[in-house]
Amino acid sequence: MRTIVAVILTFAAAPAALAQSYSFSGKIGYLHEWEMTGNLAKTVTRLGADYSGAMTLRHVGLCSVNGLEQKQAHMQLKVSSARLEGTLVMDDDRCRIVASGSSGSGLLTCRHGQGVPINLLIGPAVETKATDRVGSNP
């Protein structure tokens, strides 16, 4: 019985162990007026990969009304060889991302904007220290 419980616990923890953190950057807008940066956790799936994580959006366009504008957001992506889909969630909006292929170039559809260009780049895995992990003891 103990062996069965140990095997079940091992497999239940496996998806969390397989998740890796990847650097993320991108641009949103017709003139790339918004810059995105952050880290996304990657989980390999049967159809491709899922990415999820927090990011910062920073307005880098010329028409800033009150100086630097910055927003926190959360992104979820499903990437396969044929399609990239996901959501970008901010305090004031929830946007849909769609791109053909896994190129990272596509369109963003939000409440106040339809078909806004978005370019995404997911970089190599980011090393994390034991002190960076939640719940670890130094």
PDB file of C-alpha atoms in Angstrom:
ATOM      1  CA  MET A   1       0.000   0.000   0.000  1.00  0.00           C
ATOM      2  CA  ARG A   2       2.815   2.429   0.877  1.00  0.00           C
ATOM      3  CA  THR A   3       4.456   1.734  -2.476  1.00  0.00           C
ATOM      4  CA  ILE A   4       1.257   2.586  -4.365  1.00  0.00           C
ATOM      5  CA  VAL A   5       0.863   5.847  -2.435  1.00  0.00           C
ATOM      6  CA  ALA A   6       4.514   6.749  -3.112  1.00  0.00           C
ATOM      7  CA  VAL A   7       4.076   6.106  -6.853  1.00  0.00           C
ATOM      8  CA  ILE A   8       0.895   8.194  -6.973  1.00  0.00           C
ATOM      9  CA  LEU A   9       2.584  11.079  -5.147  1.00  0.00           C
ATOM     10  CA  THR A  10       5.586  10.892  -7.483  1.00  0.00           C
ATOM     11  CA  PHE A  11       3.411  11.131 -10.600  1.00  0.00           C
ATOM     12  CA  ALA A  12       1.236  13.858  -9.085  1.00  0.00           C
ATOM     13  CA  ALA A  13       4.334  16.002  -8.507  1.00  0.00           C
ATOM     14  CA  ALA A  14       5.818  15.290 -11.972  1.00  0.00           C
ATOM     15  CA  PRO A  15       4.128  18.136 -13.932  1.00  0.00           C
ATOM     16  CA  ALA A  16       5.453  20.718 -11.472  1.00  0.00           C
ATOM     17  CA  ALA A  17       8.926  19.225 -11.708  1.00  0.00           C
ATOM     18  CA  LEU A  18       8.839  19.411 -15.523  1.00  0.00           C
ATOM     19  CA  ALA A  19       7.989  23.123 -15.594  1.00  0.00           C
ATOM     20  CA  GLN A  20      10.890  25.412 -16.537  1.00  0.00           C
ATOM     21  CA  SER A  21      11.149  29.194 -16.544  1.00  0.00           C
ATOM     22  CA  TYR A  22      11.891  30.939 -19.867  1.00  0.00           C
ATOM     23  CA  SER A  23      12.703  34.582 -20.527  1.00  0.00           C
ATOM     24  CA  PHE A  24      10.048  36.429 -22.480  1.00  0.00           C
ATOM     25  CA  SER A  25       9.999  39.674 -24.443  1.00  0.00           C
ATOM     26  CA  GLY A  26       7.746  41.230 -27.017  1.00  0.00           C
ATOM     27  CA  LYS A  27       6.198  44.294 -28.597  1.00  0.00           C
ATOM     28  CA  ILE A  28       2.574  45.313 -28.985  1.00  0.00           C
ATOM     29  CA  GLY A  29       1.146  47.969 -31.282  1.00  0.00           C
ATOM     30  CA  TYR A  30       1.263  49.251 -34.836  1.00  0.00           C
ATOM     31  CA  LEU A  31       4.447  51.165 -33.998  1.00  0.00           C
ATOM     32  CA  HIS A  32       5.609  48.725 -31.277  1.00  0.00           C
ATOM     33  CA  GLU A  33       4.655  51.285 -28.645  1.00  0.00           C
ATOM     34  CA  TRP A  34       4.367  48.722 -25.822  1.00  0.00           C
ATOM     35  CA  GLU A  35       7.275  46.572 -24.668  1.00  0.00           C
ATOM     36  CA  MET A  36       6.744  43.336 -22.714  1.00  0.00           C
ATOM     37  CA  THR A  37       9.257  41.523 -20.493  1.00  0.00           C
ATOM     38  CA  GLY A  38       9.000  38.725 -17.968  1.00  0.00           C
ATOM     39  CA  ASN A  39       9.492  35.041 -17.296  1.00  0.00           C
ATOM     40  CA  LEU A  40       7.134  32.285 -18.360  1.00  0.00           C
ATOM     41  CA  ALA A  41       6.930  28.762 -16.981  1.00  0.00           C
ATOM     42  CA  LYS A  42       6.909  26.150 -19.738  1.00  0.00           C
ATOM     43  CA  THR A  43       5.116  22.834 -19.466  1.00  0.00           C
ATOM     44  CA  VAL A  44       5.435  20.344 -22.317  1.00  0.00           C
ATOM     45  CA  THR A  45       2.109  18.931 -23.443  1.00  0.00           C
ATOM     46  CA  ARG A  46       1.043  16.241 -25.848  1.00  0.00           C
ATOM     47  CA  LEU A  47       0.320  18.859 -28.548  1.00  0.00           C
ATOM     48  CA  GLY A  48       3.214  21.276 -27.933  1.00  0.00           C
ATOM     49  CA  ALA A  49       3.887  23.490 -24.941  1.00  0.00           C
ATOM     50  CA  ASP A  50       2.007  25.726 -22.514  1.00  0.00           C
ATOM     51  CA  TYR A  51       3.590  28.925 -21.179  1.00  0.00           C
ATOM     52  CA  SER A  52       2.298  30.978 -18.280  1.00  0.00           C
ATOM     53  CA  GLY A  53       3.604  33.792 -16.121  1.00  0.00           C
ATOM     54  CA  ALA A  54       3.671  37.382 -14.987  1.00  0.00           C
ATOM     55  CA  MET A  55       5.091  40.196 -17.058  1.00  0.00           C
ATOM     56  CA  THR A  56       5.541  43.919 -17.225  1.00  0.00           C
ATOM     57  CA  LEU A  57       4.190  46.047 -20.067  1.00  0.00           C
ATOM     58  CA  ARG A  58       5.933  49.373 -20.541  1.00  0.00           C
ATOM     59  CA  HIS A  59       4.811  52.133 -22.893  1.00  0.00           C
ATOM     60  CA  VAL A  60       7.820  53.146 -24.988  1.00  0.00           C
ATOM     61  CA  GLY A  61       5.958  55.174 -27.614  1.00  0.00           C
ATOM     62  CA  LEU A  62       6.425  58.879 -28.246  1.00  0.00           C
ATOM     63  CA  CYS A  63       2.970  59.911 -27.052  1.00  0.00           C
ATOM     64  CA  SER A  64       3.159  59.234 -23.320  1.00  0.00           C
ATOM     65  CA  VAL A  65       0.642  61.467 -21.583  1.00  0.00           C
ATOM     66  CA  ASN A  66       2.004  61.408 -18.033  1.00  0.00           C
ATOM     67  CA  GLY A  67       5.529  60.121 -18.503  1.00  0.00           C
ATOM     68  CA  LEU A  68       6.417  56.442 -18.252  1.00  0.00           C
ATOM     69  CA  GLU A  69       3.383  54.173 -18.153  1.00  0.00           C
ATOM     70  CA  GLN A  70       3.822  50.646 -16.858  1.00  0.00           C
ATOM     71  CA  LYS A  71       1.339  47.812 -16.283  1.00  0.00           C
ATOM     72  CA  GLN A  72       1.519  44.380 -14.732  1.00  0.00           C
ATOM     73  CA  ALA A  73      -0.055  41.530 -16.676  1.00  0.00           C
ATOM     74  CA  HIS A  74      -0.327  37.763 -16.801  1.00  0.00           C
ATOM     75  CA  MET A  75       0.046  35.740 -19.998  1.00  0.00           C
ATOM     76  CA  GLN A  76      -0.966  32.211 -20.904  1.00  0.00           C
ATOM     77  CA  LEU A  77       0.070  30.686 -24.237  1.00  0.00           C
ATOM     78  CA  LYS A  78      -0.520  27.372 -25.979  1.00  0.00           C
ATOM     79  CA  VAL A  79       2.113  26.776 -28.649  1.00  0.00           C
ATOM     80  CA  SER A  80       2.001  24.053 -31.288  1.00  0.00           C
ATOM     81  CA  SER A  81       3.695  23.726 -34.666  1.00  0.00           C
ATOM     82  CA  ALA A  82       0.611  25.099 -36.430  1.00  0.00           C
ATOM     83  CA  ARG A  83      -0.708  27.757 -34.034  1.00  0.00           C
ATOM     84  CA  LEU A  84       0.010  30.002 -31.085  1.00  0.00           C
ATOM     85  CA  GLU A  85      -2.977  31.073 -28.962  1.00  0.00           C
ATOM     86  CA  GLY A  86      -3.326  32.655 -25.589  1.00  0.00           C
ATOM     87  CA  THR A  87      -4.557  35.396 -23.326  1.00  0.00           C
ATOM     88  CA  LEU A  88      -3.005  38.519 -21.892  1.00  0.00           C
ATOM     89  CA  VAL A  89      -4.782  39.593 -18.708  1.00  0.00           C
ATOM     90  CA  MET A  90      -4.362  43.082 -17.231  1.00  0.00           C
ATOM     91  CA  ASP A  91      -6.312  44.843 -14.479  1.00  0.00           C
ATOM     92  CA  ASP A  92      -8.469  46.699 -16.978  1.00  0.00           C
ATOM     93  CA  ASP A  93      -8.692  44.223 -19.891  1.00  0.00           C
ATOM     94  CA  ARG A  94      -8.427  40.629 -21.080  1.00  0.00           C
ATOM     95  CA  CYS A  95      -6.958  40.190 -24.559  1.00  0.00           C
ATOM     96  CA  ARG A  96      -6.801  37.229 -26.932  1.00  0.00           C
ATOM     97  CA  ILE A  97      -3.606  36.395 -28.832  1.00  0.00           C
ATOM     98  CA  VAL A  98      -3.638  34.414 -32.080  1.00  0.00           C
ATOM     99  CA  ALA A  99      -0.748  33.673 -34.424  1.00  0.00           C
ATOM    100  CA  SER A 100      -0.331  31.125 -37.180  1.00  0.00           C
ATOM    101  CA  GLY A 101       2.622  28.813 -36.714  1.00  0.00           C
ATOM    102  CA  SER A 102       4.865  29.181 -33.698  1.00  0.00           C
ATOM    103  CA  SER A 103       6.619  32.299 -35.044  1.00  0.00           C
ATOM    104  CA  GLY A 104       5.336  34.619 -32.337  1.00  0.00           C
ATOM    105  CA  SER A 105       3.942  37.231 -34.746  1.00  0.00           C
ATOM    106  CA  GLY A 106       0.202  37.609 -34.616  1.00  0.00           C
ATOM    107  CA  LEU A 107      -2.738  39.721 -33.572  1.00  0.00           C
ATOM    108  CA  LEU A 108      -4.053  40.862 -30.210  1.00  0.00           C
ATOM    109  CA  THR A 109      -7.779  41.426 -29.714  1.00  0.00           C
ATOM    110  CA  CYS A 110      -8.821  43.451 -26.671  1.00  0.00           C
ATOM    111  CA  ARG A 111     -11.913  45.336 -25.564  1.00  0.00           C
ATOM    112  CA  HIS A 112     -10.656  48.617 -27.075  1.00  0.00           C
ATOM    113  CA  GLY A 113      -8.620  47.265 -29.993  1.00  0.00           C
ATOM    114  CA  GLN A 114      -9.119  44.606 -32.609  1.00  0.00           C
ATOM    115  CA  GLY A 115      -6.290  43.135 -34.672  1.00  0.00           C
ATOM    116  CA  VAL A 116      -3.401  44.946 -32.961  1.00  0.00           C
ATOM    117  CA  PRO A 117      -0.009  43.484 -34.006  1.00  0.00           C
ATOM    118  CA  ILE A 118       1.939  41.557 -31.379  1.00  0.00           C
ATOM    119  CA  ASN A 119       5.406  40.010 -31.610  1.00  0.00           C
ATOM    120  CA  LEU A 120       6.530  37.511 -28.983  1.00  0.00           C
ATOM    121  CA  LEU A 121       9.939  36.003 -28.301  1.00  0.00           C
ATOM    122  CA  ILE A 122      10.425  33.226 -25.770  1.00  0.00           C
ATOM    123  CA  GLY A 123      14.091  32.843 -24.946  1.00  0.00           C
ATOM    124  CA  PRO A 124      16.220  30.166 -23.334  1.00  0.00           C
ATOM    125  CA  ALA A 125      15.539  28.739 -19.900  1.00  0.00           C
ATOM    126  CA  VAL A 126      16.381  31.011 -16.983  1.00  0.00           C
ATOM    127  CA  GLU A 127      18.412  29.539 -14.124  1.00  0.00           C
ATOM    128  CA  THR A 128      16.850  30.059 -10.715  1.00  0.00           C
ATOM    129  CA  LYS A 129      18.661  29.918  -7.409  1.00  0.00           C
ATOM    130  CA  ALA A 130      17.293  27.965  -4.469  1.00  0.00           C
ATOM    131  CA  THR A 131      16.545  31.274  -2.719  1.00  0.00           C
ATOM    132  CA  ASP A 132      14.440  32.403  -5.727  1.00  0.00           C
ATOM    133  CA  ARG A 133      12.036  29.486  -5.386  1.00  0.00           C
ATOM    134  CA  VAL A 134       8.874  29.867  -3.398  1.00  0.00           C
ATOM    135  CA  GLY A 135       8.916  27.932  -0.161  1.00  0.00           C
ATOM    136  CA  SER A 136      12.646  27.216  -0.116  1.00  0.00           C
ATOM    137  CA  ASN A 137      14.834  27.746   2.895  1.00  0.00           C
ATOM    138  CA  PRO A 138      18.270  29.361   2.364  1.00  0.00           C
TER     139      PRO A 138
END
